[in-house]
């Protein structure tokens, strides 16, 4: 990693994971295999920022740690790239176990439970699909009907404008949002003490 860390992909250690490496990687991994409109590729980092925001709108009472989990929901892609779900399924259990080990290391590194509660995972997945709907329509050339077929119909009144920013801008925004959520997690912990 550019941070100087050496991450063992087969046995990832939380001590070898840095947010700057995650932000760097995710800001440079394009969604939709780069087949999107705009001057810049639409990145996994930007997608993650939107998913985290959608989770906050869907669950306004969530503690900061679940918002952090939403921001980090695609964190393993900083080293393994973005693959569409059908391809991940085709690769089978070994790939899913590999991705899961990396996700658990990321969660542990940043103070989250290695395994998220089911309702948290379900909400993040719902926000992920909502974001994909808006990405499909605004950036990937899908009609609204096609996007509904693949990703479902968004709740009435919910709309997201998908920004397409430069790698540097998205990377900085990702690190800044991470910092804000980390501070909120610390405040939540202090409030419980």
XYZ file of C-alpha atoms in Angstrom:
193
model
C 0.000 0.000 0.000
C 1.129 3.592 -0.524
C 1.018 4.045 3.257
C 3.882 1.564 3.473
C 1.663 -1.155 4.958
C 1.930 -4.688 3.609
C -1.519 -6.272 3.532
C -1.676 -10.068 3.404
C -4.796 -10.647 1.300
C -5.179 -14.258 2.435
C -4.906 -13.395 6.120
C -5.567 -9.649 6.464
C -4.601 -8.011 9.732
C -6.538 -4.981 10.987
C -3.170 -3.435 11.869
C -2.251 -3.263 8.169
C -5.345 -1.287 7.133
C -5.293 2.517 6.836
C -8.177 4.764 5.824
C -5.927 6.687 3.432
C -5.224 3.465 1.511
C -8.923 2.639 1.399
C -9.817 6.147 0.178
C -7.024 6.085 -2.411
C -8.119 2.721 -3.781
C -11.875 3.330 -3.766
C -11.506 6.751 -5.395
C -9.708 5.039 -8.285
C -12.011 2.026 -8.695
C -14.772 2.850 -11.141
C -18.308 1.590 -10.849
C -20.014 0.165 -13.916
C -16.568 -0.789 -15.259
C -16.145 2.840 -16.268
C -19.145 2.779 -18.604
C -20.651 5.995 -17.255
C -21.277 9.517 -18.455
C -19.108 12.386 -17.331
C -15.591 13.680 -17.519
C -14.475 11.440 -14.643
C -15.203 7.812 -13.828
C -17.835 7.347 -11.162
C -15.941 5.822 -8.261
C -16.725 3.325 -5.545
C -15.717 6.022 -3.030
C -18.428 8.373 -4.349
C -20.934 5.517 -4.333
C -20.015 4.749 -0.707
C -20.509 8.369 0.333
C -23.992 8.334 -1.200
C -24.918 4.993 0.379
C -23.873 6.314 3.793
C -25.999 9.441 3.273
C -28.997 7.356 2.167
C -28.673 5.189 5.285
C -28.782 8.359 7.363
C -31.976 9.428 5.614
C -33.561 5.997 5.986
C -32.437 5.526 9.614
C -31.966 9.013 11.135
C -31.575 7.605 14.655
C -28.717 5.281 13.734
C -25.582 5.632 15.846
C -22.441 6.802 14.069
C -20.996 3.273 14.023
C -23.719 2.040 11.653
C -23.203 5.068 9.422
C -19.478 4.190 9.451
C -20.366 0.633 8.436
C -22.334 2.068 5.510
C -19.382 4.226 4.431
C -17.097 1.178 4.587
C -19.564 -1.271 2.985
C -17.426 -1.667 -0.156
C -14.056 -1.148 1.554
C -12.622 -4.540 0.458
C -12.784 -3.246 -3.108
C -9.843 -0.959 -2.372
C -7.599 -3.950 -3.047
C -9.796 -6.417 -4.961
C -11.700 -4.047 -7.256
C -15.405 -3.798 -8.012
C -17.162 -6.820 -9.446
C -20.815 -7.127 -10.262
C -22.788 -9.394 -7.925
C -23.571 -12.101 -10.535
C -19.844 -12.478 -11.231
C -19.056 -12.699 -7.503
C -21.643 -15.480 -7.233
C -20.124 -17.268 -10.218
C -16.728 -17.225 -8.509
C -18.322 -19.046 -5.605
C -17.874 -19.402 -1.886
C -14.095 -19.020 -1.848
C -14.343 -15.483 -3.233
C -17.110 -14.570 -0.812
C -15.107 -15.959 2.122
C -12.047 -14.032 0.939
C -14.038 -10.794 0.689
C -15.639 -11.460 4.079
C -12.248 -11.899 5.815
C -11.089 -8.589 4.408
C -14.328 -6.877 5.467
C -13.993 -8.273 8.994
C -10.432 -6.922 9.239
C -11.618 -3.479 8.078
C -14.455 -3.496 10.623
C -12.152 -4.544 13.441
C -9.595 -1.887 12.495
C -12.156 0.895 12.799
C -14.038 -0.226 15.904
C -17.001 -1.971 14.306
C -18.183 -5.490 15.067
C -16.603 -8.022 12.699
C -20.124 -9.203 11.824
C -22.823 -6.546 11.526
C -26.347 -7.141 12.848
C -28.715 -8.375 10.153
C -30.906 -5.251 10.219
C -27.839 -3.055 9.638
C -26.663 -5.172 6.701
C -30.199 -5.187 5.269
C -30.513 -1.404 5.483
C -27.086 -0.868 3.896
C -27.986 -3.285 1.080
C -31.262 -1.421 0.499
C -29.384 1.903 0.295
C -26.834 0.262 -2.010
C -29.576 -0.813 -4.420
C -31.239 2.624 -4.259
C -27.942 4.248 -5.126
C -27.462 1.790 -7.999
C -30.901 2.736 -9.340
C -29.979 6.426 -9.513
C -26.523 5.647 -10.917
C -28.097 3.485 -13.623
C -30.536 6.195 -14.700
C -28.250 9.226 -14.385
C -24.898 7.775 -15.452
C -25.162 4.356 -17.078
C -27.797 4.889 -19.781
C -30.661 2.907 -18.231
C -34.248 4.003 -18.684
C -36.258 4.387 -15.476
C -38.173 1.211 -16.369
C -34.966 -0.786 -16.895
C -33.506 0.465 -13.622
C -36.699 -0.459 -11.745
C -36.506 -3.958 -13.192
C -32.955 -4.490 -11.912
C -32.880 -2.429 -8.709
C -36.482 -1.917 -7.649
C -38.523 1.257 -7.397
C -37.176 3.945 -5.066
C -39.486 5.150 -2.295
C -41.776 7.985 -3.352
C -40.113 11.356 -2.901
C -36.588 9.963 -2.529
C -34.200 11.326 -5.098
C -30.424 11.499 -5.341
C -28.396 13.610 -7.705
C -25.271 11.654 -8.519
C -22.141 13.826 -8.612
C -19.147 12.941 -10.741
C -16.029 14.442 -9.230
C -12.337 14.074 -9.802
C -10.419 11.338 -8.024
C -8.733 13.836 -5.708
C -12.004 15.501 -4.725
C -13.718 12.194 -3.974
C -10.738 10.853 -2.054
C -10.621 13.977 0.128
C -14.398 13.865 0.706
C -14.198 10.199 1.706
C -11.402 10.816 4.229
C -13.236 13.867 5.602
C -16.496 11.939 6.057
C -14.612 9.091 7.704
C -13.041 11.600 10.130
C -16.419 13.110 10.969
C -17.964 9.692 11.602
C -14.986 8.576 13.697
C -15.360 11.700 15.869
C -19.095 10.992 16.204
C -18.346 7.385 17.203
C -15.948 8.660 19.872
C -18.615 11.087 21.111
C -21.176 8.252 21.219
C -18.763 6.159 23.324
C -18.046 9.084 25.654
C -21.775 9.666 26.089
C -22.243 6.058 27.218
C -19.422 6.263 29.771
